[in-house]
PDB file of C-alpha atoms in Angstrom:
ATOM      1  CA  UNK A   1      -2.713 -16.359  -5.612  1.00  0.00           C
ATOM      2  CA  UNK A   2      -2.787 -16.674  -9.472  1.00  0.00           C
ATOM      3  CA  UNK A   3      -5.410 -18.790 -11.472  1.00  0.00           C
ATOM      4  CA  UNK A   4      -4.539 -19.254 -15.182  1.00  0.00           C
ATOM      5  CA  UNK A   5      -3.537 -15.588 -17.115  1.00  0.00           C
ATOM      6  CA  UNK A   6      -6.109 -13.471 -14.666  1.00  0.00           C
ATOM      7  CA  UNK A   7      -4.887 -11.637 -12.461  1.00  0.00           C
ATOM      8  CA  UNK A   8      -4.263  -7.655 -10.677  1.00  0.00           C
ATOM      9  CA  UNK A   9      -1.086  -7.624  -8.752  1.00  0.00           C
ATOM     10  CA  UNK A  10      -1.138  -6.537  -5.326  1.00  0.00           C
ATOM     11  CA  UNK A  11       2.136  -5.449  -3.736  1.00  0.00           C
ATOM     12  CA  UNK A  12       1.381  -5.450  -0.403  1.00  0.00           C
ATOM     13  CA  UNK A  13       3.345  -3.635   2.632  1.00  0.00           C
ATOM     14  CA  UNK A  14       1.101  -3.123   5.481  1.00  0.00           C
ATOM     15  CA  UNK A  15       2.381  -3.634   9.004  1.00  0.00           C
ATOM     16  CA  UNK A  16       5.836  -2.254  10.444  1.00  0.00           C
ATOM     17  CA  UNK A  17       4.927   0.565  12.052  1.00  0.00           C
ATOM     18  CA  UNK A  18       8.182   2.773  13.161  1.00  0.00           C
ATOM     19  CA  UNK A  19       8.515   6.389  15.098  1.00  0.00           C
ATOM     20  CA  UNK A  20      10.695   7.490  12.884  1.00  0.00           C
ATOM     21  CA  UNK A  21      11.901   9.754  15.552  1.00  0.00           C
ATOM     22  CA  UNK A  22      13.850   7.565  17.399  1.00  0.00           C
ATOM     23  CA  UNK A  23      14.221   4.312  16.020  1.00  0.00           C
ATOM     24  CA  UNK A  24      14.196   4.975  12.289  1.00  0.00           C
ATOM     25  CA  UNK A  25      15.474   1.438  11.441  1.00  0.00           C
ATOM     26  CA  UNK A  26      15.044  -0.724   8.691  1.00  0.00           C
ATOM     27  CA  UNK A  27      12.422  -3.613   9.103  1.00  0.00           C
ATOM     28  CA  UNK A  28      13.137  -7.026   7.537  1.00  0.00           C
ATOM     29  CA  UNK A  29      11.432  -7.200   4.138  1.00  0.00           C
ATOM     30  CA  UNK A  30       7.969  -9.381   4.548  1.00  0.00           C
ATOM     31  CA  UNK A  31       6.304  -7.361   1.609  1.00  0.00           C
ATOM     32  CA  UNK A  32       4.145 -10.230  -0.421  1.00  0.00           C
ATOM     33  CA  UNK A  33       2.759 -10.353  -4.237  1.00  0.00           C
ATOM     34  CA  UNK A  34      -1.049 -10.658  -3.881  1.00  0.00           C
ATOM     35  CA  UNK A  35      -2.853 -11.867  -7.560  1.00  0.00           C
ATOM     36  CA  UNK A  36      -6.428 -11.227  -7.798  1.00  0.00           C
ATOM     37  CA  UNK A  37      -7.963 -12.138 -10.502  1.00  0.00           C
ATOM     38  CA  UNK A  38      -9.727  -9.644 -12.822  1.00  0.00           C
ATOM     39  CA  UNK A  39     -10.879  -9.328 -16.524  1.00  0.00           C
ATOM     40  CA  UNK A  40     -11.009  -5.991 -18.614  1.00  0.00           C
ATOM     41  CA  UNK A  41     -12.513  -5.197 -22.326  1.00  0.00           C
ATOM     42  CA  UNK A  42     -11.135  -2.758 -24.669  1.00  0.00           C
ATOM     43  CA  UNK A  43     -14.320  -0.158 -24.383  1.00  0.00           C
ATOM     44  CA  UNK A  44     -13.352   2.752 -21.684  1.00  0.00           C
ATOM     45  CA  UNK A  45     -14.407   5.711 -20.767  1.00  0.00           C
ATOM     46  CA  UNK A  46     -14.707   8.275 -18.321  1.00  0.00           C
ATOM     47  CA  UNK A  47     -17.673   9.084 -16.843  1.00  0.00           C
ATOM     48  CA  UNK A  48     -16.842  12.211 -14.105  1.00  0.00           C
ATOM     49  CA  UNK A  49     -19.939  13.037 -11.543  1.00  0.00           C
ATOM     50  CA  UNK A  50     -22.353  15.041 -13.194  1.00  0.00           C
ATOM     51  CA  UNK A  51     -21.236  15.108 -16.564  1.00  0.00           C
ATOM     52  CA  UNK A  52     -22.543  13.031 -19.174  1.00  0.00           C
ATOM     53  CA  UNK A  53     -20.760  14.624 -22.928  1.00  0.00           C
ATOM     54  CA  UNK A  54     -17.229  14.737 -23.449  1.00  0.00           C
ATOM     55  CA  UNK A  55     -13.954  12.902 -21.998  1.00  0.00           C
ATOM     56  CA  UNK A  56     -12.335  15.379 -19.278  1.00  0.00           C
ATOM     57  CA  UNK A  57      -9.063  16.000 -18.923  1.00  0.00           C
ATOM     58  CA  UNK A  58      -7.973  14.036 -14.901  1.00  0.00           C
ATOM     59  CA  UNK A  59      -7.846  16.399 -12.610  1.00  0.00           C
ATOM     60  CA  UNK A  60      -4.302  17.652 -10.608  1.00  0.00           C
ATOM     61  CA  UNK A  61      -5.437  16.117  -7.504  1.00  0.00           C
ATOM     62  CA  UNK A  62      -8.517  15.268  -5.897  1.00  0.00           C
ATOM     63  CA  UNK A  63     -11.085  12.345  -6.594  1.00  0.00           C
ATOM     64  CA  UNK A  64     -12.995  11.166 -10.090  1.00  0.00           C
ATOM     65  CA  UNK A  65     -14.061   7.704 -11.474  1.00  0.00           C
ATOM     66  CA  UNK A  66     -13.530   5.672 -14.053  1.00  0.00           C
ATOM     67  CA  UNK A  67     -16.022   3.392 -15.956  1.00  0.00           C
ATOM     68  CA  UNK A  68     -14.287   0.288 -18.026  1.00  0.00           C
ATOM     69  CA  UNK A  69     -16.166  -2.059 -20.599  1.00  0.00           C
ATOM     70  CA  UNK A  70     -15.028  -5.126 -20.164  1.00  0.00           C
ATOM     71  CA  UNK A  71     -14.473  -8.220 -22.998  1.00  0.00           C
ATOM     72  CA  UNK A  72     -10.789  -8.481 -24.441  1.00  0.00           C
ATOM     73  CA  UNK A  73      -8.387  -7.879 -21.418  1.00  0.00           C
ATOM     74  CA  UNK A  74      -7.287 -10.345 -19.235  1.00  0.00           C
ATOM     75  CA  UNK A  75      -5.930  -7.912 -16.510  1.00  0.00           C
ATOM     76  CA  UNK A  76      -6.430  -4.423 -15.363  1.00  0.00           C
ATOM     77  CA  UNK A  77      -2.489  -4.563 -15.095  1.00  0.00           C
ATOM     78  CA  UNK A  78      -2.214  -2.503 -11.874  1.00  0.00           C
ATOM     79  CA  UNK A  79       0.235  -3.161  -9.164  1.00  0.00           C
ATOM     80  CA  UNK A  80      -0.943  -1.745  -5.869  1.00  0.00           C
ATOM     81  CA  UNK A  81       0.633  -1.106  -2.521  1.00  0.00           C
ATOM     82  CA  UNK A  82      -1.071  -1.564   0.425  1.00  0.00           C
ATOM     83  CA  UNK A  83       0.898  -0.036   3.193  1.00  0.00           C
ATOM     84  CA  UNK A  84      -2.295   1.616   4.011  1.00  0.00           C
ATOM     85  CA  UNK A  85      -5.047  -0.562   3.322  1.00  0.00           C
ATOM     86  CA  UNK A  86      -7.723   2.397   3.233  1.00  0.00           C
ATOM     87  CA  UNK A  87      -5.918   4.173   0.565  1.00  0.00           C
ATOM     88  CA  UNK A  88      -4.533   1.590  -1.867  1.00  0.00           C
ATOM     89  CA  UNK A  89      -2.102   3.157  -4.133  1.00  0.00           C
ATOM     90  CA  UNK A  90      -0.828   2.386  -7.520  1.00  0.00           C
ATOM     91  CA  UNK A  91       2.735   1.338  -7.439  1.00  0.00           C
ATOM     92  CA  UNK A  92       2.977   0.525 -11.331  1.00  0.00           C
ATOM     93  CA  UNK A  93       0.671  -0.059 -14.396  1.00  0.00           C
ATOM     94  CA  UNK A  94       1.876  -3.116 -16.314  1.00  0.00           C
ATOM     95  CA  UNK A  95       0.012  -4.608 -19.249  1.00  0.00           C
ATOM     96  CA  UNK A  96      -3.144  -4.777 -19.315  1.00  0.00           C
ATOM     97  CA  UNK A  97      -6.720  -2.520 -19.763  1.00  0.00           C
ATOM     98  CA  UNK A  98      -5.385   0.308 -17.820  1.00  0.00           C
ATOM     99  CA  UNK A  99      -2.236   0.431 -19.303  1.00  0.00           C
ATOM    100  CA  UNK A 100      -4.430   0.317 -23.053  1.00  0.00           C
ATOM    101  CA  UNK A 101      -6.787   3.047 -21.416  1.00  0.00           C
ATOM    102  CA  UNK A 102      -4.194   5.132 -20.522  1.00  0.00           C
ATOM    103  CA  UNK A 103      -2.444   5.277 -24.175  1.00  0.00           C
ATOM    104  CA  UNK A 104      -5.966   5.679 -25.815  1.00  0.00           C
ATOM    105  CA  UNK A 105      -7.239   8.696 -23.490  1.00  0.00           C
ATOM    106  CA  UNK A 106      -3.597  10.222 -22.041  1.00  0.00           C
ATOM    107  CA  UNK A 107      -5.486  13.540 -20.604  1.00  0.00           C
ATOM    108  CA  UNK A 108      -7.525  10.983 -18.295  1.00  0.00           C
ATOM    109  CA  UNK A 109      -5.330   8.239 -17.220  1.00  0.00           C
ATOM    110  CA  UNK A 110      -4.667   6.488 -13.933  1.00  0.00           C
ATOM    111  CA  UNK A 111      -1.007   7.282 -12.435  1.00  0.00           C
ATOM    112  CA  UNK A 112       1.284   5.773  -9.858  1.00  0.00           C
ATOM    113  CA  UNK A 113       0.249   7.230  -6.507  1.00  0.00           C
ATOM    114  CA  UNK A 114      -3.446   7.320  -7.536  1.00  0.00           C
ATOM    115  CA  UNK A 115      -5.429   5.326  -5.211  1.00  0.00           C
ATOM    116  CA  UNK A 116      -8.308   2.870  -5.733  1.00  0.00           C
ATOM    117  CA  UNK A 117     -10.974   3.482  -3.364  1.00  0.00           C
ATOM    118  CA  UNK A 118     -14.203   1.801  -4.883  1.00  0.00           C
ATOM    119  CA  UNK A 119     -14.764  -0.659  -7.460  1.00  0.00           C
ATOM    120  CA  UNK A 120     -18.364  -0.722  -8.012  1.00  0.00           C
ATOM    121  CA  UNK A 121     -20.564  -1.080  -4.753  1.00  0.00           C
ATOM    122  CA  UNK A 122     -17.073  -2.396  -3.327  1.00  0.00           C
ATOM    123  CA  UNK A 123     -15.933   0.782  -0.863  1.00  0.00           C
ATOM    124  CA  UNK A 124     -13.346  -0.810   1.396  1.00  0.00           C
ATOM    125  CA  UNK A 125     -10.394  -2.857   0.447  1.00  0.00           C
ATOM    126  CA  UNK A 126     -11.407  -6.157   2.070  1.00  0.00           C
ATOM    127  CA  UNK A 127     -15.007  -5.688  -0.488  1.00  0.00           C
ATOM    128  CA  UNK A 128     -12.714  -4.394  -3.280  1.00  0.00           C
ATOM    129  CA  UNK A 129     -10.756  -8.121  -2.628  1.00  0.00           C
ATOM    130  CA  UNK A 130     -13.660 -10.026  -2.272  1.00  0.00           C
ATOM    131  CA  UNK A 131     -15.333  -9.057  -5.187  1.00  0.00           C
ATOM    132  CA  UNK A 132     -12.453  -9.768  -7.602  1.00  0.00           C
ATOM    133  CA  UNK A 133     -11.668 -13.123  -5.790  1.00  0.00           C
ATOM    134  CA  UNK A 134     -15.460 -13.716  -6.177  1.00  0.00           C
ATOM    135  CA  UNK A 135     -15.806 -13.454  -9.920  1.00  0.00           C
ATOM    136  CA  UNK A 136     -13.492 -15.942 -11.230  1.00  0.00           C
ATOM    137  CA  UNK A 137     -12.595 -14.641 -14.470  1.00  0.00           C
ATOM    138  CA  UNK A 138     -16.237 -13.662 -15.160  1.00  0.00           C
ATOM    139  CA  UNK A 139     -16.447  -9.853 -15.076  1.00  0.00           C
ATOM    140  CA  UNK A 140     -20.073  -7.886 -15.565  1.00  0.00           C
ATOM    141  CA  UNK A 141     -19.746  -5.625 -18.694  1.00  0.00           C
ATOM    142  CA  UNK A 142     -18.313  -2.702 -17.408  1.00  0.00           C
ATOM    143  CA  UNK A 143     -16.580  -1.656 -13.863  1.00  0.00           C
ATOM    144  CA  UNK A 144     -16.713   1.477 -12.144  1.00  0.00           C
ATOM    145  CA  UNK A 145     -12.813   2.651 -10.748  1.00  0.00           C
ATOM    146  CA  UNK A 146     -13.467   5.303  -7.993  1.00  0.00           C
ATOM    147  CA  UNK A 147      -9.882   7.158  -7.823  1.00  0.00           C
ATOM    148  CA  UNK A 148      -7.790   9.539  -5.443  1.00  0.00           C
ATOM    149  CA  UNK A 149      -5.032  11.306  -7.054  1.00  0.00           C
ATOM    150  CA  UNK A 150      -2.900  13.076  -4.273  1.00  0.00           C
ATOM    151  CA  UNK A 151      -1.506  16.495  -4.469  1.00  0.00           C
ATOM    152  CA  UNK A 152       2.348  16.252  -3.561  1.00  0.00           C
ATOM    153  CA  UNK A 153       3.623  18.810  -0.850  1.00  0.00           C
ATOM    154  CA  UNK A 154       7.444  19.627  -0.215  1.00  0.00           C
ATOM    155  CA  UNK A 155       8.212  19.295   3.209  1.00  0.00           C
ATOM    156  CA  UNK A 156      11.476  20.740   4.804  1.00  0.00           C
ATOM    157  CA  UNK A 157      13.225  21.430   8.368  1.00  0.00           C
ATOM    158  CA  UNK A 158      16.186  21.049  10.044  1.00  0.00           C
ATOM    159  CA  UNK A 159      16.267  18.150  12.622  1.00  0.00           C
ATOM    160  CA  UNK A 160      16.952  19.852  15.367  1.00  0.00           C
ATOM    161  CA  UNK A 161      15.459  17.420  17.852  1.00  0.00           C
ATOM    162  CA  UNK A 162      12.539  14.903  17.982  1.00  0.00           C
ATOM    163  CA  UNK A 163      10.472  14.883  14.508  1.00  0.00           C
ATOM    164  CA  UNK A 164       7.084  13.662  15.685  1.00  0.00           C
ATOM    165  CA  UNK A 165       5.844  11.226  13.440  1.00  0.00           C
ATOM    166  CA  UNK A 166       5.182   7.504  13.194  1.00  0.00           C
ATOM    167  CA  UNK A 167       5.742   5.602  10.239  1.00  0.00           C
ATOM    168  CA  UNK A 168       4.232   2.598   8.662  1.00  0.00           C
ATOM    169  CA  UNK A 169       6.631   0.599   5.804  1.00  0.00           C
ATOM    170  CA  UNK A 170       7.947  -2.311   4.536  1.00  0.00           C
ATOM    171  CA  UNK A 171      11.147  -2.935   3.117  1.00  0.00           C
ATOM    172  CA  UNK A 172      10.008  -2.580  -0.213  1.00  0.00           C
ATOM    173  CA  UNK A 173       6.640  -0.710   0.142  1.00  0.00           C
ATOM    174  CA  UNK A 174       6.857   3.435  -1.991  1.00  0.00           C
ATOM    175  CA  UNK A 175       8.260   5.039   0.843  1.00  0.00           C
ATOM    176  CA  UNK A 176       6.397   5.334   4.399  1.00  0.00           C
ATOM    177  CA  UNK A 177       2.839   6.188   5.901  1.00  0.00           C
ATOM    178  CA  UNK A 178       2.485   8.669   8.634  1.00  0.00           C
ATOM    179  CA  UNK A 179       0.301   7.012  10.880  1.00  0.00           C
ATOM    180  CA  UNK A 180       0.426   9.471  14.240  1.00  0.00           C
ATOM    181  CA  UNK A 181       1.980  12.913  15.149  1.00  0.00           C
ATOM    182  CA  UNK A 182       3.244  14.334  18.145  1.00  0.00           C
ATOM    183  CA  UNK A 183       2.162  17.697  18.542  1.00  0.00           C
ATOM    184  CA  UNK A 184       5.297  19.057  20.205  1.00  0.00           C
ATOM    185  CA  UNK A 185       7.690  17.365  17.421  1.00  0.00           C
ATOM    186  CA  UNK A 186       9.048  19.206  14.184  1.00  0.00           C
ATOM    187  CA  UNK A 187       6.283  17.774  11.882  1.00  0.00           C
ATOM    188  CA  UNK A 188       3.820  19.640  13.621  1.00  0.00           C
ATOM    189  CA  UNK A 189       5.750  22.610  14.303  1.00  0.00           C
ATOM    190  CA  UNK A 190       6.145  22.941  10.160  1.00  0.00           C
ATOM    191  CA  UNK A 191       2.222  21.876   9.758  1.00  0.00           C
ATOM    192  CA  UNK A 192       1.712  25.305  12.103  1.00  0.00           C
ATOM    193  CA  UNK A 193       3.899  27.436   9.823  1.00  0.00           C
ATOM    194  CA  UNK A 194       2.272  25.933   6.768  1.00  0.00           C
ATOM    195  CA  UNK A 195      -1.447  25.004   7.413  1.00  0.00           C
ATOM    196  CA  UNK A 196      -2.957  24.849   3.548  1.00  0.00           C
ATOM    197  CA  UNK A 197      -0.104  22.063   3.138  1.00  0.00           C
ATOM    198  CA  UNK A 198      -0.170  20.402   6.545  1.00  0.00           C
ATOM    199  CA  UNK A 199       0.161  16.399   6.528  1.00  0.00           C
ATOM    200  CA  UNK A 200      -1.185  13.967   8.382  1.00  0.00           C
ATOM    201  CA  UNK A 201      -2.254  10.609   8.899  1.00  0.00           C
ATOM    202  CA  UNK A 202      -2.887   9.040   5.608  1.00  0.00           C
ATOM    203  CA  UNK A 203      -0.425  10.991   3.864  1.00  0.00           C
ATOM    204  CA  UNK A 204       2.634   8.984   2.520  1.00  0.00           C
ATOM    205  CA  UNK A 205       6.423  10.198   2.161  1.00  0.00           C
ATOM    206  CA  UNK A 206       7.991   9.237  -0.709  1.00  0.00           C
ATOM    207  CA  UNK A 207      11.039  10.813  -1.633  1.00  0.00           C
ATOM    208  CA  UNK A 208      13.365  12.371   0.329  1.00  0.00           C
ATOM    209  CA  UNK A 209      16.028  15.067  -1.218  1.00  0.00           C
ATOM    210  CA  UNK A 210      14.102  14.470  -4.731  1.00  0.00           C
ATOM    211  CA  UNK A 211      15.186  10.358  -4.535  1.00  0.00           C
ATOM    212  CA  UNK A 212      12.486   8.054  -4.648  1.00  0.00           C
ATOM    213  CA  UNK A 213      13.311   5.428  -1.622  1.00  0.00           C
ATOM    214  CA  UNK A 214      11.553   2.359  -0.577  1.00  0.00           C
ATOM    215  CA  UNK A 215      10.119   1.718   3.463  1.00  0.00           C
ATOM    216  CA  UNK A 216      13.696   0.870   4.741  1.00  0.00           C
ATOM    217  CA  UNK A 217      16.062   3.071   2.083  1.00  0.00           C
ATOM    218  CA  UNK A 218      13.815   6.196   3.430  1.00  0.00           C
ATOM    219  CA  UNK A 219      14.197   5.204   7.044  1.00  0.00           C
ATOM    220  CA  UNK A 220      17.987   4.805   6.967  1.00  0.00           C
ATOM    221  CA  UNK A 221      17.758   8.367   4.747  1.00  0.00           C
ATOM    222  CA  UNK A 222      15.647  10.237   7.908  1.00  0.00           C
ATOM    223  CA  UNK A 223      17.787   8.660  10.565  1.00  0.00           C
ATOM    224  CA  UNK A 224      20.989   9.611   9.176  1.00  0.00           C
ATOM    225  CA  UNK A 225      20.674  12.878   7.493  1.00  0.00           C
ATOM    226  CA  UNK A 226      20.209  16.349   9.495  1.00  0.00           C
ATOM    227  CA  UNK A 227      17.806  18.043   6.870  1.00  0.00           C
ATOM    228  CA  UNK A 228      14.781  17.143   6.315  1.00  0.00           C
ATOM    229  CA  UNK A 229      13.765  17.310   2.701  1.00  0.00           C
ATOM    230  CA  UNK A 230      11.040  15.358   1.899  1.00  0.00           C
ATOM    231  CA  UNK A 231       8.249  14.747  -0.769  1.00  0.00           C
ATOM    232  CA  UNK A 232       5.237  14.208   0.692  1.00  0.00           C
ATOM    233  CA  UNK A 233       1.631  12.770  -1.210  1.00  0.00           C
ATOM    234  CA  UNK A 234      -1.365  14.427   0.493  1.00  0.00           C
ATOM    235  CA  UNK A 235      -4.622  12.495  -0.018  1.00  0.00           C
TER     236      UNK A 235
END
């Protein structure tokens, strides 16, 4: 929903769940734009744990906050994907106080495939929601942004026979969500041969031969093709 100029936009793809080992097959498209409404100011700043003097560069991967003064702003301008509700991941940063914040303090800005895990006390998605639906337009002074930046791991094997994995996407969602593995399929066979970059649930593919793909685009990609060559974020 949208109320006057206020809003974040929430691209949300959260229930086709696929195995991806045997039925790979493109889901009809219910993916739906979610507006919640939020206000940002032009003061920001990052405030890491632990350190109080300096603006740190973001790091690789890994987890760090955020803390926004508000007044100014009408939106934080991010577009979010929620394919996985419990990591909600930045699709795209349109105009707005991140988008400001980012061009202001490059070293330490937000990306796509970051995901917002807090917002203040707010720790789940449902709280993160209901506090932005809950303020109508009338933000405190500042707002604390708890991020997770993935690292991305390249993933590659022949399929030979049964890959393992379960998939949650949407048409249009960034790619897929591994949701379950089988331990006798080719995923986990790889994850044995490679441990320090082993996926799992929670992790997202989202390219495949170096192409970005949406939910369905991927799936046709993995049921048609014979090697496996896929990008994979690890969170």
């Amino acid at each position: 929903k949208q109320t006057g100029s206020t809003m974040w936009a929430c691209c949300c793809a959260a229930d086709a769940t696929e195995d991806a080992v045997v039925t790979a097959r493109a889901k009809p498209s219910d993916a739906r734009d979610e507006n919640v409404e939020t206000k940002i100011q032009p003061t920001i700043e990052v405030i890491p744990p632990g350190e109080v003097h300096g603006l740190p560069k973001s790091a690789a991967f890994g987890s760090f906050q955020v803390q926004v003064f508000t007044e100014g702003f009408s939106t934080l301008g991010l577009e979010l994907d929620l394919t996985d509700p419990t990591t909600p991941m930045i699709s795209d940063i349109r105009e707005g106080a991140i988008q400001k914040f980012n061009q202001v303090f490059e070293a330490s800005s937000l990306r796509p495939y970051d995901a917002l895990v807090t917002l203040d006390e707010a720790r789940k998605w449902e709280e993160i929601e209901k506090k932005m639906n809950g303020l109508n337009g009338q933000l405190p002074e500042k707002m604390t942004l708890g991020v997770k930046r993935p690292r991305k791991v390249q993933v590659i094997f022949e399929k030979t026979g049964p890959m393992g994995m379960k998939l949650d996407y949407k048409n249009h969602s960034v790619g897929a969500v591994l949701t379950d593995l089988d331990p006798s399929g080719l995923l986990a066979t790889w994850n044995s041969k490679n441990v320090s970059d082993a996926i799992g649930p929670g992790d997202r593919i989202v390219e495949f031969d170096g192409q970005t793909y949406s939910g369905g685009e991927l799936m046709e990609q993995m049921k048609t093709q014979s090697t496996m060559k896929l990008t994979v974020l690890k969170y």
